[in-house]
PDB file of C-alpha atoms in Angstrom:
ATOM      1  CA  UNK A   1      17.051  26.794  26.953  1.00  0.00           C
ATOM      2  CA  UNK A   2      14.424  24.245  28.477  1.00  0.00           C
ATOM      3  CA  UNK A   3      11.611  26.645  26.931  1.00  0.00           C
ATOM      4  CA  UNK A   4      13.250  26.705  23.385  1.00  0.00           C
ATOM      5  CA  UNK A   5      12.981  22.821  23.425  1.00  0.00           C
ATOM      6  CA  UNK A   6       9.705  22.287  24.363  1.00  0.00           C
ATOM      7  CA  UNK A   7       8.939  24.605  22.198  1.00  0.00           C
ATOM      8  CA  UNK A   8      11.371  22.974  18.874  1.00  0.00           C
ATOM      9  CA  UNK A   9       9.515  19.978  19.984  1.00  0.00           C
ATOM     10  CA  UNK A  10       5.874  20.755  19.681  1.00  0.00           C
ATOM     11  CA  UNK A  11       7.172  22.634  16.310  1.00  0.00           C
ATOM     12  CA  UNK A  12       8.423  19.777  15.134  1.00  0.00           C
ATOM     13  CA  UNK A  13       5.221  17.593  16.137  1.00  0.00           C
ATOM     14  CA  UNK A  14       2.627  20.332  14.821  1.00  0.00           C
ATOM     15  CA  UNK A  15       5.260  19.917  11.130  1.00  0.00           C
ATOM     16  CA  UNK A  16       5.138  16.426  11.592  1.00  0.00           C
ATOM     17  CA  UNK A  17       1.141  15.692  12.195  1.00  0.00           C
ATOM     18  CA  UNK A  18       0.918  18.196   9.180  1.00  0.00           C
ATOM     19  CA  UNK A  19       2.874  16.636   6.778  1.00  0.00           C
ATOM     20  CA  UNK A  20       1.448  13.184   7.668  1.00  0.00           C
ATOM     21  CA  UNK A  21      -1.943  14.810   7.218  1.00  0.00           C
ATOM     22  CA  UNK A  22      -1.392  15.927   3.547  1.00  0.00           C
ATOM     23  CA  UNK A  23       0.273  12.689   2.327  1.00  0.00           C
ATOM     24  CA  UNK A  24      -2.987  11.575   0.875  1.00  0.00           C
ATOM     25  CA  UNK A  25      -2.322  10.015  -2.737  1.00  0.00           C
ATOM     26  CA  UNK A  26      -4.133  12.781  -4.985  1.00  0.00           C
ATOM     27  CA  UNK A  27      -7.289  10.032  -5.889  1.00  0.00           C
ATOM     28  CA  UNK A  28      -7.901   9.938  -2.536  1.00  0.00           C
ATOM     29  CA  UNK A  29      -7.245  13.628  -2.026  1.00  0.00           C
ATOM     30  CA  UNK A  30     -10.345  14.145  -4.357  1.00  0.00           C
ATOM     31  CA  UNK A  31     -12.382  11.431  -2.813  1.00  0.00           C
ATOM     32  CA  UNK A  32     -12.059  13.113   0.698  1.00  0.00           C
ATOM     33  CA  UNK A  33     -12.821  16.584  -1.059  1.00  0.00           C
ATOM     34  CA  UNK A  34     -15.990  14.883  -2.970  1.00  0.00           C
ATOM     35  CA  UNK A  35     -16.905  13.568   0.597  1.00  0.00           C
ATOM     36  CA  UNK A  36     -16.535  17.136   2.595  1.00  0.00           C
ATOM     37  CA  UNK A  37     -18.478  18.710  -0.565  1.00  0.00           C
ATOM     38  CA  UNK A  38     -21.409  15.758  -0.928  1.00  0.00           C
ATOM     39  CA  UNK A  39     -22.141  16.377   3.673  1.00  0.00           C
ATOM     40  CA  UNK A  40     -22.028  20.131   2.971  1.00  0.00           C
ATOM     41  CA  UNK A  41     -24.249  19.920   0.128  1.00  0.00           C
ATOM     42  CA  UNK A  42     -26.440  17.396   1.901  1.00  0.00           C
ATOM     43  CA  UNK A  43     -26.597  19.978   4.885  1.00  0.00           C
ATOM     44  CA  UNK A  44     -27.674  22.771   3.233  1.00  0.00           C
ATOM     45  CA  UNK A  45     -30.271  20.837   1.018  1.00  0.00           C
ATOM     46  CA  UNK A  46     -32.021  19.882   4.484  1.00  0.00           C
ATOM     47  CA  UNK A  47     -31.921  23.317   5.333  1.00  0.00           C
ATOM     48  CA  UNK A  48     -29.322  22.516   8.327  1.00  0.00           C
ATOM     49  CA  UNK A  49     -26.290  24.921   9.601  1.00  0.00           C
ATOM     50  CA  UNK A  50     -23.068  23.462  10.454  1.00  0.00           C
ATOM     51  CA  UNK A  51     -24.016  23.878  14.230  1.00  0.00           C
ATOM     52  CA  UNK A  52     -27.491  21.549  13.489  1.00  0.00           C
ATOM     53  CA  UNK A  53     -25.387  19.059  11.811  1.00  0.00           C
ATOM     54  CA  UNK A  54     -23.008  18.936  14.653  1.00  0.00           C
ATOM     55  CA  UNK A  55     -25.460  18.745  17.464  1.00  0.00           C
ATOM     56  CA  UNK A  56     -27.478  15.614  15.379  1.00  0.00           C
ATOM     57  CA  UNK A  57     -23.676  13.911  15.259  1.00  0.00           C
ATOM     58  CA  UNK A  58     -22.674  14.596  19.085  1.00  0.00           C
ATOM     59  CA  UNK A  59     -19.839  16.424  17.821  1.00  0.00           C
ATOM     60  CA  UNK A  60     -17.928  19.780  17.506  1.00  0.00           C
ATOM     61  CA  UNK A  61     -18.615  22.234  15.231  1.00  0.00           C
ATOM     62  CA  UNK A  62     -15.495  22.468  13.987  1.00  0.00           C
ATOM     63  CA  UNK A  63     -15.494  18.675  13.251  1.00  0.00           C
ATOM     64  CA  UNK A  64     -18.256  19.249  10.537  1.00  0.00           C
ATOM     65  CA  UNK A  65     -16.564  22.181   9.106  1.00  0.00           C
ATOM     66  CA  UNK A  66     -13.097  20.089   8.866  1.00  0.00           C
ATOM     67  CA  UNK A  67     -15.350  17.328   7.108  1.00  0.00           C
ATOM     68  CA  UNK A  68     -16.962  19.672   4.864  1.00  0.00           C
ATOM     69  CA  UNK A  69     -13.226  21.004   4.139  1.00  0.00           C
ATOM     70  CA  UNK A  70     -12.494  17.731   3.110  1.00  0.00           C
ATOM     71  CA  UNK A  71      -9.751  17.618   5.447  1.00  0.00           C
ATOM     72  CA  UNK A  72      -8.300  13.758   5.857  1.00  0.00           C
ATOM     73  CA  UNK A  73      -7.260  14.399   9.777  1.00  0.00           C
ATOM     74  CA  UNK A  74     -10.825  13.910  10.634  1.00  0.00           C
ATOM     75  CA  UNK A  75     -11.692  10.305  12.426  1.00  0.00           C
ATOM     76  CA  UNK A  76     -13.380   7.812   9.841  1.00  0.00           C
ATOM     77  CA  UNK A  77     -15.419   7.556  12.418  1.00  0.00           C
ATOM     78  CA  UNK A  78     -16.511  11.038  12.399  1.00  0.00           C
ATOM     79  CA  UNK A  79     -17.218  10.821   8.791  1.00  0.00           C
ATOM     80  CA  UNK A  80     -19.426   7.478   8.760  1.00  0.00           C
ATOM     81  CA  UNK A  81     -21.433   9.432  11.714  1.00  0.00           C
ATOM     82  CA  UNK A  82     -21.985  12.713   9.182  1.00  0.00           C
ATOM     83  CA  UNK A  83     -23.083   9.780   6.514  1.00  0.00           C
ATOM     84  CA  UNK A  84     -25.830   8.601   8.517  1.00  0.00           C
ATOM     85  CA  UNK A  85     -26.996  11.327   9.971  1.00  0.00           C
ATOM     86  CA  UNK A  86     -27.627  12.865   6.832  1.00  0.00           C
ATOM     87  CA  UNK A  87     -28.532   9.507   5.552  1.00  0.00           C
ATOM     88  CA  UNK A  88     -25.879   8.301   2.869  1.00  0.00           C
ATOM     89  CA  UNK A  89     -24.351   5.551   4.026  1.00  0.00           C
ATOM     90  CA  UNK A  90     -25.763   3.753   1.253  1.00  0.00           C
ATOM     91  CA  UNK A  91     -23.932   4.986  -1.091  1.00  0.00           C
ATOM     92  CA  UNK A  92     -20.511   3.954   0.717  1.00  0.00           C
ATOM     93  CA  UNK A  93     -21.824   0.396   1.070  1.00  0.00           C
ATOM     94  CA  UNK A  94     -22.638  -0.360  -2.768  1.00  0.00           C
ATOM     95  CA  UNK A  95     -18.866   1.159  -2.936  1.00  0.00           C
ATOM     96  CA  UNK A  96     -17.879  -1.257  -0.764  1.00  0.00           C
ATOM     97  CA  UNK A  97     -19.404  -4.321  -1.982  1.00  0.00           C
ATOM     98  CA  UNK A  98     -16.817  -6.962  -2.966  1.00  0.00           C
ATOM     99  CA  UNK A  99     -19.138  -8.318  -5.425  1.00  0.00           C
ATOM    100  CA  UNK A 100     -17.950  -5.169  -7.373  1.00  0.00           C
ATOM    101  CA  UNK A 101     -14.246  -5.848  -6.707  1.00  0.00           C
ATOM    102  CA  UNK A 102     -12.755  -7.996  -9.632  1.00  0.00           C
ATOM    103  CA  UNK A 103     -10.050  -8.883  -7.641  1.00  0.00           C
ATOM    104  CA  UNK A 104     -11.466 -10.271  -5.258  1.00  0.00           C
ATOM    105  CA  UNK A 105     -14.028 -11.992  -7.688  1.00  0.00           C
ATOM    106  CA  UNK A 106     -10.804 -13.328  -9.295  1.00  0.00           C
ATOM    107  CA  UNK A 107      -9.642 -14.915  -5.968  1.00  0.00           C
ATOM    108  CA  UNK A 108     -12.783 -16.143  -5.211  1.00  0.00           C
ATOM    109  CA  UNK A 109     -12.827 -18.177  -8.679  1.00  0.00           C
ATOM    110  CA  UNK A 110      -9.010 -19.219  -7.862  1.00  0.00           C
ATOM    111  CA  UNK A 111     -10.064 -20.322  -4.899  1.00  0.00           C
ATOM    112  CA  UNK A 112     -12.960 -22.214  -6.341  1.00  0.00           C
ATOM    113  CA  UNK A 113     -10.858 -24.036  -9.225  1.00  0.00           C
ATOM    114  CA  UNK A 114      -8.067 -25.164  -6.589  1.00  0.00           C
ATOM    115  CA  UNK A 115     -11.010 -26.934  -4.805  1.00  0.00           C
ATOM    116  CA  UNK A 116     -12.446 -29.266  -7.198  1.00  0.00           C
ATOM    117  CA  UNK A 117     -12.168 -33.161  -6.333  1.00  0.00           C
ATOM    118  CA  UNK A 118     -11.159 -35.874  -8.060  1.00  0.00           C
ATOM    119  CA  UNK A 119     -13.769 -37.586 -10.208  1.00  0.00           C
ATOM    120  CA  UNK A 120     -14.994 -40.525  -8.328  1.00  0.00           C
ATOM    121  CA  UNK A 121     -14.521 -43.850 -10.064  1.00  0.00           C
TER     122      UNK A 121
END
């Protein structure tokens, strides 16, 4: 009996993890694929195996192949270390700038407007 519930109970963790795992929104499901598909394409273009790539990140082998899988369990971490090793954390950062973000240009201007003073006189 004891056996059987450690056992329902890793089960139900290994279901659990799994599910939590694949609960990506599908945009972001095809960023993470287009990430795992831009490092192994990177990779190969500098002539590297998956075992090069790891030892240049400090990392397992099986970590690069999960990030090539595009598999969204790997560390972000993980990922911004592939990016830089291979050199493309450039592209990430002109993503990221909030220049680009018209909300946030929007809330900047809000914030802006609400600040003007009186007119002295």
């Amino acid at each position: 009996m004891y056996k059987l519930k450690i056992f329902r109970n890793f089960f139900e963790f290994i279901v659990k993890k799994q599910m939590h795992a694949d609960l990506l929104p599908f945009e972001a499901e095809e960023v993470v694929t287009a990430l795992g598909e831009t490092v192994a394409l990177a990779r190969r273009a500098r002539e590297w195996t998956q075992s090069d790539l790891a030892a240049k990140m400090g990392t397992s082998v099986n970590t690069v192949v999960n990030i090539e899988k595009g598999r969204p369990s790997v560390g972000f971490g993980q990922v911004l270390n592939a990016l830089w090793v291979l050199d493309l954390l450039d592209g990430l950062r002109e993503a990221l700038d909030p220049e680009k973000d018209p909300v946030i240009q929007r809330a900047a201007m809000e914030r802006l407007k609400g600040r003007r003073r009186a007119p002295h006189g």
